[in-house]
């Protein structure tokens, strides 16, 4: 048994926290880009594109993130590519995030009154111009608060990457527990670190929501 | 690069999968019932309870909503024995799921309660109903009806989240998939099948709850 002082435990956990943050950022940025593409496909007049995105969202929202991680991990390996947990976790979390963001943002676009589209159309703007100059600026405003709030879900989601061997905060907690036999303390610290990361974001999202609530 | 699939090797293990599905659904039903009850209790506390209790419920909700389910599960299963509480994997899973759902349900139900017009409460009070009667008969039913779709979504999220419980060897669906792949090395196929079953369960459960809620609950 290794003698770990409390400070050693905390220091190791804080080092692992970096990877939680890094993975969250990758998933959030990657998911945001893919989600934006999905959003555009979802609101185009094309029926096939809309059905595809609806199915995609259903698939990722209706299955456990853990299974998605496993499928990414073993799916990449299936093609003979040597998988690292990094690649699998980043891929799975990006796809997962993109599905949720596409759905959140669709709600925001739909919250823009139909009359705005029609007014833009009556000004002879085409679909792209209507979207770019009239609808998206308004939808973006509505979308900021729920998007920031969803970041908390992404951060919590990265904890599952520990299961495929990605050494982030949760995995580090398990490893330190195995070395110190102090699960109560270690997992307590892990939980508090996640809380310290997520709670300010939750509060910020709530404040944004109160401030940016669209006028009726 | 040729990739061959062998789904039959996985599907032939259907008794194991079936047992996993039964456990997943069992865990979900038990934690949904208790979790929603916890949510109602905490929502009442947060809107009507004494100040100190309100603070306790608020802390509980924020703590749970801002930490990952897997950490909550590990804390219950690995952490609590150190404090003298020894739990079976199944018990730990149910507790973690109840605690998790309870926190989200609190916020969902509270939103419904706050949407109840003040005048209805005053009208009921003027009919000489007690505060508890007003809550159970006047405030809660329309509040639940209003937020039922959100509550159903949260129950499904918890059902999908229960896949993590396999990590502490609760024998639910993802555990079954893991067991099957460790026997026949068909990892991708095993998780593919499990994922498909989860999707079907999620769709079925949503339909069932959206139909049953308004019919039987309120």
GROMACS .gro file of C-alpha atoms in nm:
model
  434
    1UNK     CA    1   0.000   0.000   0.000
    2UNK     CA    2   0.130   0.338  -0.104
    3UNK     CA    3   0.114   0.611   0.155
    4UNK     CA    4  -0.063   0.902  -0.002
    5UNK     CA    5  -0.109   1.219   0.194
    6UNK     CA    6  -0.432   1.407   0.128
    7UNK     CA    7  -0.233   1.664  -0.061
    8UNK     CA    8  -0.089   1.397  -0.294
    9UNK     CA    9  -0.437   1.271  -0.371
   10UNK     CA   10  -0.560   1.618  -0.451
   11UNK     CA   11  -0.257   1.702  -0.662
   12UNK     CA   12  -0.298   1.388  -0.870
   13UNK     CA   13  -0.668   1.453  -0.915
   14UNK     CA   14  -0.604   1.811  -1.020
   15UNK     CA   15  -0.355   1.690  -1.279
   16UNK     CA   16  -0.616   1.451  -1.416
   17UNK     CA   17  -0.873   1.728  -1.419
   18UNK     CA   18  -0.678   1.884  -1.708
   19UNK     CA   19  -0.773   1.590  -1.929
   20UNK     CA   20  -1.136   1.620  -1.832
   21UNK     CA   21  -1.125   1.985  -1.936
   22UNK     CA   22  -0.936   1.908  -2.257
   23UNK     CA   23  -1.174   1.632  -2.359
   24UNK     CA   24  -1.474   1.851  -2.277
   25UNK     CA   25  -1.341   2.130  -2.496
   26UNK     CA   26  -1.271   1.895  -2.786
   27UNK     CA   27  -1.620   1.745  -2.758
   28UNK     CA   28  -1.783   2.087  -2.726
   29UNK     CA   29  -1.601   2.248  -3.018
   30UNK     CA   30  -1.619   1.940  -3.241
   31UNK     CA   31  -1.978   1.877  -3.144
   32UNK     CA   32  -2.062   2.240  -3.207
   33UNK     CA   33  -1.924   2.229  -3.562
   34UNK     CA   34  -2.094   1.900  -3.650
   35UNK     CA   35  -2.408   2.020  -3.473
   36UNK     CA   36  -2.415   2.337  -3.681
   37UNK     CA   37  -2.399   2.132  -4.001
   38UNK     CA   38  -2.678   1.910  -3.870
   39UNK     CA   39  -2.884   2.214  -3.777
   40UNK     CA   40  -2.860   2.358  -4.127
   41UNK     CA   41  -2.957   2.019  -4.273
   42UNK     CA   42  -3.247   1.998  -4.029
   43UNK     CA   43  -3.402   2.328  -4.129
   44UNK     CA   44  -3.349   2.309  -4.505
   45UNK     CA   45  -3.659   2.239  -4.710
   46UNK     CA   46  -3.508   1.900  -4.808
   47UNK     CA   47  -3.719   1.620  -4.659
   48UNK     CA   48  -3.445   1.357  -4.679
   49UNK     CA   49  -3.195   1.577  -4.494
   50UNK     CA   50  -3.449   1.649  -4.223
   51UNK     CA   51  -3.530   1.281  -4.179
   52UNK     CA   52  -3.161   1.195  -4.161
   53UNK     CA   53  -3.093   1.447  -3.886
   54UNK     CA   54  -3.405   1.345  -3.694
   55UNK     CA   55  -3.287   0.983  -3.704
   56UNK     CA   56  -2.934   1.082  -3.605
   57UNK     CA   57  -3.061   1.277  -3.304
   58UNK     CA   58  -3.295   0.993  -3.204
   59UNK     CA   59  -3.005   0.747  -3.228
   60UNK     CA   60  -2.770   0.942  -3.003
   61UNK     CA   61  -3.034   1.059  -2.756
   62UNK     CA   62  -3.195   0.716  -2.733
   63UNK     CA   63  -2.886   0.509  -2.657
   64UNK     CA   64  -2.646   0.520  -2.362
   65UNK     CA   65  -2.334   0.730  -2.407
   66UNK     CA   66  -2.142   0.437  -2.260
   67UNK     CA   67  -2.249   0.215  -2.550
   68UNK     CA   68  -2.154   0.488  -2.796
   69UNK     CA   69  -1.809   0.498  -2.641
   70UNK     CA   70  -1.773   0.121  -2.663
   71UNK     CA   71  -1.891   0.119  -3.024
   72UNK     CA   72  -1.644   0.393  -3.116
   73UNK     CA   73  -1.366   0.211  -2.935
   74UNK     CA   74  -1.430  -0.131  -3.087
   75UNK     CA   75  -1.563   0.009  -3.415
   76UNK     CA   76  -1.238   0.186  -3.498
   77UNK     CA   77  -1.043  -0.123  -3.401
   78UNK     CA   78  -1.260  -0.325  -3.639
   79UNK     CA   79  -1.096  -0.149  -3.932
   80UNK     CA   80  -0.756  -0.257  -3.811
   81UNK     CA   81  -0.670   0.088  -3.681
   82UNK     CA   82  -0.490   0.087  -3.352
   83UNK     CA   83  -0.728   0.281  -3.130
   84UNK     CA   84  -0.624   0.498  -2.845
   85UNK     CA   85  -0.886   0.584  -2.584
   86UNK     CA   86  -0.819   0.948  -2.683
   87UNK     CA   87  -0.947   0.903  -3.037
   88UNK     CA   88  -1.244   0.688  -2.940
   89UNK     CA   89  -1.351   0.919  -2.658
   90UNK     CA   90  -1.313   1.233  -2.869
   91UNK     CA   91  -1.507   1.077  -3.157
   92UNK     CA   92  -1.793   0.940  -2.946
   93UNK     CA   93  -1.832   1.255  -2.738
   94UNK     CA   94  -1.819   1.478  -3.046
   95UNK     CA   95  -2.099   1.284  -3.215
   96UNK     CA   96  -2.301   1.271  -2.893
   97UNK     CA   97  -2.262   1.644  -2.835
   98UNK     CA   98  -2.347   1.727  -3.195
   99UNK     CA   99  -2.680   1.544  -3.172
  100UNK     CA  100  -2.785   1.730  -2.858
  101UNK     CA  101  -2.666   2.069  -2.980
  102UNK     CA  102  -2.842   2.023  -3.314
  103UNK     CA  103  -3.164   1.950  -3.128
  104UNK     CA  104  -3.123   2.240  -2.883
  105UNK     CA  105  -3.045   2.481  -3.164
  106UNK     CA  106  -3.336   2.358  -3.373
  107UNK     CA  107  -3.565   2.453  -3.087
  108UNK     CA  108  -3.404   2.798  -3.084
  109UNK     CA  109  -3.450   2.846  -3.458
  110UNK     CA  110  -3.811   2.740  -3.426
  111UNK     CA  111  -3.857   2.990  -3.145
  112UNK     CA  112  -3.796   3.267  -3.396
  113UNK     CA  113  -4.145   3.369  -3.507
  114UNK     CA  114  -4.251   3.230  -3.844
  115UNK     CA  115  -4.332   3.584  -3.955
  116UNK     CA  116  -3.962   3.670  -3.951
  117UNK     CA  117  -3.895   3.409  -4.223
  118UNK     CA  118  -4.190   3.536  -4.421
  119UNK     CA  119  -4.089   3.899  -4.383
  120UNK     CA  120  -3.737   3.811  -4.501
  121UNK     CA  121  -3.881   3.617  -4.790
  122UNK     CA  122  -4.098   3.908  -4.889
  123UNK     CA  123  -3.781   4.116  -4.911
  124UNK     CA  124  -3.669   3.872  -5.182
  125UNK     CA  125  -3.397   3.714  -4.969
  126UNK     CA  126  -3.322   3.354  -5.060
  127UNK     CA  127  -3.310   3.072  -4.801
  128UNK     CA  128  -2.945   3.126  -4.720
  129UNK     CA  129  -2.986   3.500  -4.680
  130UNK     CA  130  -3.299   3.459  -4.468
  131UNK     CA  131  -3.108   3.226  -4.241
  132UNK     CA  132  -2.794   3.431  -4.224
  133UNK     CA  133  -2.929   3.784  -4.190
  134UNK     CA  134  -3.264   3.741  -4.020
  135UNK     CA  135  -3.316   3.411  -3.839
  136UNK     CA  136  -2.974   3.302  -3.711
  137UNK     CA  137  -2.890   3.632  -3.535
  138UNK     CA  138  -3.214   3.606  -3.338
  139UNK     CA  139  -3.182   3.232  -3.278
  140UNK     CA  140  -2.823   3.274  -3.156
  141UNK     CA  141  -2.939   3.506  -2.883
  142UNK     CA  142  -3.194   3.252  -2.762
  143UNK     CA  143  -2.941   2.968  -2.794
  144UNK     CA  144  -2.660   3.107  -2.577
  145UNK     CA  145  -2.802   3.012  -2.237
  146UNK     CA  146  -2.906   2.652  -2.316
  147UNK     CA  147  -2.578   2.596  -2.503
  148UNK     CA  148  -2.371   2.705  -2.205
  149UNK     CA  149  -2.594   2.490  -1.984
  150UNK     CA  150  -2.531   2.189  -2.207
  151UNK     CA  151  -2.156   2.225  -2.151
  152UNK     CA  152  -2.222   2.085  -1.804
  153UNK     CA  153  -2.370   1.773  -1.963
  154UNK     CA  154  -2.060   1.736  -2.180
  155UNK     CA  155  -1.824   1.768  -1.884
  156UNK     CA  156  -2.021   1.505  -1.696
  157UNK     CA  157  -2.027   1.289  -2.008
  158UNK     CA  158  -1.648   1.280  -2.025
  159UNK     CA  159  -1.651   1.087  -1.697
  160UNK     CA  160  -1.770   0.784  -1.894
  161UNK     CA  161  -1.452   0.790  -2.102
  162UNK     CA  162  -1.285   0.647  -1.792
  163UNK     CA  163  -1.453   0.316  -1.873
  164UNK     CA  164  -1.261   0.273  -2.201
  165UNK     CA  165  -0.937   0.357  -2.023
  166UNK     CA  166  -0.909   0.730  -2.080
  167UNK     CA  167  -0.727   0.867  -1.777
  168UNK     CA  168  -0.930   1.170  -1.677
  169UNK     CA  169  -1.065   1.272  -1.339
  170UNK     CA  170  -1.287   0.969  -1.274
  171UNK     CA  171  -1.028   0.715  -1.391
  172UNK     CA  172  -0.762   0.888  -1.184
  173UNK     CA  173  -0.998   0.861  -0.887
  174UNK     CA  174  -1.033   0.485  -0.944
  175UNK     CA  175  -0.657   0.441  -0.978
  176UNK     CA  176  -0.584   0.641  -0.665
  177UNK     CA  177  -0.853   0.447  -0.477
  178UNK     CA  178  -0.686   0.122  -0.578
  179UNK     CA  179  -0.357   0.250  -0.442
  180UNK     CA  180  -0.482   0.409  -0.122
  181UNK     CA  181  -0.796   0.212  -0.027
  182UNK     CA  182  -0.968   0.536   0.066
  183UNK     CA  183  -1.267   0.540  -0.171
  184UNK     CA  184  -1.484   0.763   0.046
  185UNK     CA  185  -1.228   1.041   0.048
  186UNK     CA  186  -1.112   1.001  -0.311
  187UNK     CA  187  -1.452   0.977  -0.478
  188UNK     CA  188  -1.574   1.257  -0.253
  189UNK     CA  189  -1.291   1.475  -0.384
  190UNK     CA  190  -1.361   1.367  -0.742
  191UNK     CA  191  -1.727   1.464  -0.703
  192UNK     CA  192  -1.635   1.800  -0.550
  193UNK     CA  193  -1.390   1.873  -0.832
  194UNK     CA  194  -1.658   1.804  -1.092
  195UNK     CA  195  -1.889   2.025  -0.890
  196UNK     CA  196  -1.631   2.304  -0.879
  197UNK     CA  197  -1.605   2.280  -1.257
  198UNK     CA  198  -1.974   2.249  -1.339
  199UNK     CA  199  -2.154   2.461  -1.082
  200UNK     CA  200  -2.017   2.799  -1.195
  201UNK     CA  201  -2.115   2.711  -1.551
  202UNK     CA  202  -2.466   2.615  -1.435
  203UNK     CA  203  -2.498   2.944  -1.248
  204UNK     CA  204  -2.369   3.139  -1.545
  205UNK     CA  205  -2.616   2.964  -1.776
  206UNK     CA  206  -2.900   3.048  -1.539
  207UNK     CA  207  -2.796   3.412  -1.524
  208UNK     CA  208  -2.772   3.431  -1.900
  209UNK     CA  209  -3.115   3.277  -1.926
  210UNK     CA  210  -3.265   3.539  -1.699
  211UNK     CA  211  -3.091   3.820  -1.883
  212UNK     CA  212  -3.136   3.708  -2.240
  213UNK     CA  213  -3.493   3.586  -2.212
  214UNK     CA  214  -3.649   3.700  -2.538
  215UNK     CA  215  -3.901   3.976  -2.502
  216UNK     CA  216  -4.256   3.876  -2.577
  217UNK     CA  217  -0.991  -0.405  -4.561
  218UNK     CA  218  -1.262  -0.663  -4.513
  219UNK     CA  219  -1.476  -0.649  -4.205
  220UNK     CA  220  -1.701  -0.941  -4.126
  221UNK     CA  221  -1.981  -0.931  -3.877
  222UNK     CA  222  -2.121  -1.219  -3.680
  223UNK     CA  223  -2.437  -1.101  -3.508
  224UNK     CA  224  -2.560  -1.459  -3.471
  225UNK     CA  225  -2.284  -1.529  -3.221
  226UNK     CA  226  -2.433  -1.253  -3.006
  227UNK     CA  227  -2.801  -1.314  -3.067
  228UNK     CA  228  -2.762  -1.684  -2.984
  229UNK     CA  229  -2.690  -1.568  -2.628
  230UNK     CA  230  -3.043  -1.428  -2.605
  231UNK     CA  231  -3.118  -1.564  -2.255
  232UNK     CA  232  -2.834  -1.353  -2.120
  233UNK     CA  233  -2.954  -1.047  -2.310
  234UNK     CA  234  -3.308  -1.105  -2.190
  235UNK     CA  235  -3.192  -1.120  -1.830
  236UNK     CA  236  -3.001  -0.797  -1.887
  237UNK     CA  237  -3.311  -0.628  -2.027
  238UNK     CA  238  -3.513  -0.748  -1.728
  239UNK     CA  239  -3.258  -0.601  -1.488
  240UNK     CA  240  -3.238  -0.273  -1.678
  241UNK     CA  241  -3.616  -0.237  -1.676
  242UNK     CA  242  -3.642  -0.348  -1.313
  243UNK     CA  243  -3.383  -0.093  -1.201
  244UNK     CA  244  -3.557   0.174  -1.405
  245UNK     CA  245  -3.906   0.103  -1.271
  246UNK     CA  246  -3.798   0.096  -0.907
  247UNK     CA  247  -3.584   0.407  -0.931
  248UNK     CA  248  -3.846   0.591  -1.138
  249UNK     CA  249  -4.116   0.532  -0.876
  250UNK     CA  250  -3.900   0.622  -0.577
  251UNK     CA  251  -3.711   0.894  -0.764
  252UNK     CA  252  -4.027   1.078  -0.866
  253UNK     CA  253  -4.154   1.050  -0.507
  254UNK     CA  254  -3.826   1.203  -0.387
  255UNK     CA  255  -3.868   1.471  -0.652
  256UNK     CA  256  -4.218   1.556  -0.532
  257UNK     CA  257  -4.103   1.571  -0.169
  258UNK     CA  258  -3.805   1.794  -0.251
  259UNK     CA  259  -4.009   2.013  -0.483
  260UNK     CA  260  -4.258   2.067  -0.203
  261UNK     CA  261  -3.971   2.142   0.034
  262UNK     CA  262  -3.816   2.389  -0.207
  263UNK     CA  263  -4.138   2.580  -0.261
  264UNK     CA  264  -4.311   2.554   0.079
  265UNK     CA  265  -4.072   2.410   0.337
  266UNK     CA  266  -3.889   2.594   0.615
  267UNK     CA  267  -3.581   2.790   0.513
  268UNK     CA  268  -3.319   2.547   0.645
  269UNK     CA  269  -3.485   2.249   0.476
  270UNK     CA  270  -3.506   2.449   0.157
  271UNK     CA  271  -3.131   2.502   0.173
  272UNK     CA  272  -3.071   2.129   0.229
  273UNK     CA  273  -3.287   2.033  -0.069
  274UNK     CA  274  -3.124   2.302  -0.281
  275UNK     CA  275  -2.775   2.177  -0.197
  276UNK     CA  276  -2.877   1.819  -0.279
  277UNK     CA  277  -3.018   1.921  -0.616
  278UNK     CA  278  -2.714   2.129  -0.715
  279UNK     CA  279  -2.462   1.871  -0.595
  280UNK     CA  280  -2.623   1.591  -0.793
  281UNK     CA  281  -2.694   1.791  -1.106
  282UNK     CA  282  -2.337   1.910  -1.130
  283UNK     CA  283  -2.156   1.578  -1.084
  284UNK     CA  284  -2.148   1.277  -1.321
  285UNK     CA  285  -2.370   0.977  -1.251
  286UNK     CA  286  -2.076   0.737  -1.267
  287UNK     CA  287  -1.902   0.923  -0.983
  288UNK     CA  288  -2.222   0.916  -0.776
  289UNK     CA  289  -2.246   0.542  -0.839
  290UNK     CA  290  -1.883   0.480  -0.743
  291UNK     CA  291  -1.922   0.694  -0.435
  292UNK     CA  292  -2.224   0.490  -0.321
  293UNK     CA  293  -2.075   0.150  -0.408
  294UNK     CA  294  -1.709   0.195  -0.317
  295UNK     CA  295  -1.722   0.493  -0.084
  296UNK     CA  296  -2.009   0.417   0.151
  297UNK     CA  297  -1.869   0.078   0.271
  298UNK     CA  298  -1.578   0.275   0.413
  299UNK     CA  299  -1.837   0.462   0.618
  300UNK     CA  300  -1.984   0.134   0.737
  301UNK     CA  301  -2.263   0.086   0.480
  302UNK     CA  302  -2.206  -0.229   0.274
  303UNK     CA  303  -2.423  -0.260  -0.034
  304UNK     CA  304  -2.485  -0.517  -0.307
  305UNK     CA  305  -2.423  -0.386  -0.660
  306UNK     CA  306  -2.795  -0.388  -0.726
  307UNK     CA  307  -2.878  -0.191  -0.412
  308UNK     CA  308  -2.603   0.059  -0.486
  309UNK     CA  309  -2.733   0.098  -0.842
  310UNK     CA  310  -3.088   0.164  -0.725
  311UNK     CA  311  -2.973   0.415  -0.463
  312UNK     CA  312  -2.755   0.602  -0.710
  313UNK     CA  313  -3.033   0.608  -0.971
  314UNK     CA  314  -3.293   0.724  -0.717
  315UNK     CA  315  -3.066   0.998  -0.585
  316UNK     CA  316  -2.984   1.107  -0.939
  317UNK     CA  317  -3.339   1.107  -1.072
  318UNK     CA  318  -3.469   1.267  -0.753
  319UNK     CA  319  -3.255   1.576  -0.805
  320UNK     CA  320  -3.360   1.628  -1.167
  321UNK     CA  321  -3.723   1.545  -1.090
  322UNK     CA  322  -3.721   1.807  -0.814
  323UNK     CA  323  -3.638   2.084  -1.057
  324UNK     CA  324  -3.881   1.959  -1.321
  325UNK     CA  325  -4.171   1.926  -1.076
  326UNK     CA  326  -4.089   2.257  -0.913
  327UNK     CA  327  -4.121   2.428  -1.248
  328UNK     CA  328  -4.469   2.276  -1.276
  329UNK     CA  329  -4.563   2.385  -0.925
  330UNK     CA  330  -4.450   2.740  -0.988
  331UNK     CA  331  -4.665   2.753  -1.300
  332UNK     CA  332  -4.978   2.692  -1.093
  333UNK     CA  333  -5.174   3.017  -1.067
  334UNK     CA  334  -5.161   3.167  -0.717
  335UNK     CA  335  -5.538   3.220  -0.727
  336UNK     CA  336  -5.604   2.844  -0.731
  337UNK     CA  337  -5.413   2.798  -0.406
  338UNK     CA  338  -5.599   3.089  -0.249
  339UNK     CA  339  -5.932   2.955  -0.370
  340UNK     CA  340  -5.857   2.612  -0.223
  341UNK     CA  341  -5.742   2.764   0.107
  342UNK     CA  342  -6.061   2.966   0.126
  343UNK     CA  343  -6.250   2.635   0.102
  344UNK     CA  344  -6.086   2.543   0.435
  345UNK     CA  345  -5.849   2.281   0.288
  346UNK     CA  346  -5.524   2.239   0.481
  347UNK     CA  347  -5.194   2.333   0.315
  348UNK     CA  348  -5.111   1.963   0.266
  349UNK     CA  349  -5.450   1.897   0.106
  350UNK     CA  350  -5.406   2.194  -0.121
  351UNK     CA  351  -5.067   2.065  -0.233
  352UNK     CA  352  -5.176   1.706  -0.296
  353UNK     CA  353  -5.515   1.779  -0.454
  354UNK     CA  354  -5.491   2.121  -0.614
  355UNK     CA  355  -5.128   2.202  -0.690
  356UNK     CA  356  -4.960   1.868  -0.766
  357UNK     CA  357  -5.189   1.703  -1.027
  358UNK     CA  358  -5.190   1.992  -1.278
  359UNK     CA  359  -4.819   2.051  -1.209
  360UNK     CA  360  -4.739   1.687  -1.291
  361UNK     CA  361  -4.956   1.698  -1.602
  362UNK     CA  362  -4.775   2.006  -1.722
  363UNK     CA  363  -4.424   1.864  -1.677
  364UNK     CA  364  -4.497   1.498  -1.751
  365UNK     CA  365  -4.317   1.493  -2.091
  366UNK     CA  366  -4.004   1.640  -1.930
  367UNK     CA  367  -4.028   1.390  -1.646
  368UNK     CA  368  -4.059   1.103  -1.894
  369UNK     CA  369  -3.748   1.226  -2.077
  370UNK     CA  370  -3.558   1.234  -1.751
  371UNK     CA  371  -3.668   0.880  -1.660
  372UNK     CA  372  -3.541   0.763  -1.999
  373UNK     CA  373  -3.211   0.944  -1.944
  374UNK     CA  374  -3.176   0.758  -1.614
  375UNK     CA  375  -3.262   0.429  -1.785
  376UNK     CA  376  -2.988   0.489  -2.042
  377UNK     CA  377  -2.754   0.601  -1.767
  378UNK     CA  378  -2.806   0.269  -1.589
  379UNK     CA  379  -2.572   0.118  -1.850
  380UNK     CA  380  -2.295   0.241  -1.622
  381UNK     CA  381  -2.420   0.016  -1.341
  382UNK     CA  382  -2.260  -0.278  -1.524
  383UNK     CA  383  -1.927  -0.129  -1.414
  384UNK     CA  384  -1.999  -0.233  -1.056
  385UNK     CA  385  -2.121  -0.573  -1.187
  386UNK     CA  386  -2.493  -0.514  -1.169
  387UNK     CA  387  -2.614  -0.763  -1.427
  388UNK     CA  388  -2.807  -0.523  -1.649
  389UNK     CA  389  -2.802  -0.504  -2.028
  390UNK     CA  390  -2.458  -0.351  -2.081
  391UNK     CA  391  -2.314  -0.605  -1.837
  392UNK     CA  392  -2.469  -0.883  -2.045
  393UNK     CA  393  -2.316  -0.738  -2.361
  394UNK     CA  394  -1.979  -0.717  -2.191
  395UNK     CA  395  -2.006  -1.077  -2.071
  396UNK     CA  396  -2.100  -1.199  -2.418
  397UNK     CA  397  -1.809  -1.019  -2.585
  398UNK     CA  398  -1.566  -1.155  -2.330
  399UNK     CA  399  -1.676  -1.506  -2.427
  400UNK     CA  400  -1.688  -1.487  -2.806
  401UNK     CA  401  -1.467  -1.181  -2.874
  402UNK     CA  402  -1.744  -1.025  -3.083
  403UNK     CA  403  -1.721  -0.693  -2.902
  404UNK     CA  404  -1.854  -0.464  -3.174
  405UNK     CA  405  -2.150  -0.688  -3.252
  406UNK     CA  406  -2.234  -0.738  -2.885
  407UNK     CA  407  -2.242  -0.364  -2.814
  408UNK     CA  408  -2.425  -0.301  -3.141
  409UNK     CA  409  -2.701  -0.539  -3.035
  410UNK     CA  410  -2.715  -0.393  -2.683
  411UNK     CA  411  -2.731  -0.039  -2.824
  412UNK     CA  412  -3.016  -0.135  -3.056
  413UNK     CA  413  -3.204  -0.288  -2.763
  414UNK     CA  414  -3.151   0.028  -2.557
  415UNK     CA  415  -3.291   0.234  -2.844
  416UNK     CA  416  -3.599   0.014  -2.865
  417UNK     CA  417  -3.643   0.030  -2.487
  418UNK     CA  418  -3.615   0.409  -2.490
  419UNK     CA  419  -3.869   0.449  -2.769
  420UNK     CA  420  -4.106   0.195  -2.612
  421UNK     CA  421  -4.076   0.339  -2.263
  422UNK     CA  422  -4.143   0.692  -2.389
  423UNK     CA  423  -4.458   0.577  -2.569
  424UNK     CA  424  -4.576   0.377  -2.269
  425UNK     CA  425  -4.520   0.652  -2.014
  426UNK     CA  426  -4.667   0.926  -2.230
  427UNK     CA  427  -4.975   0.711  -2.272
  428UNK     CA  428  -5.000   0.579  -1.915
  429UNK     CA  429  -4.927   0.904  -1.730
  430UNK     CA  430  -5.239   1.101  -1.825
  431UNK     CA  431  -5.449   0.783  -1.810
  432UNK     CA  432  -5.361   0.659  -1.462
  433UNK     CA  433  -5.162   0.919  -1.272
  434UNK     CA  434  -5.346   1.246  -1.282
   0.00000   0.00000   0.00000
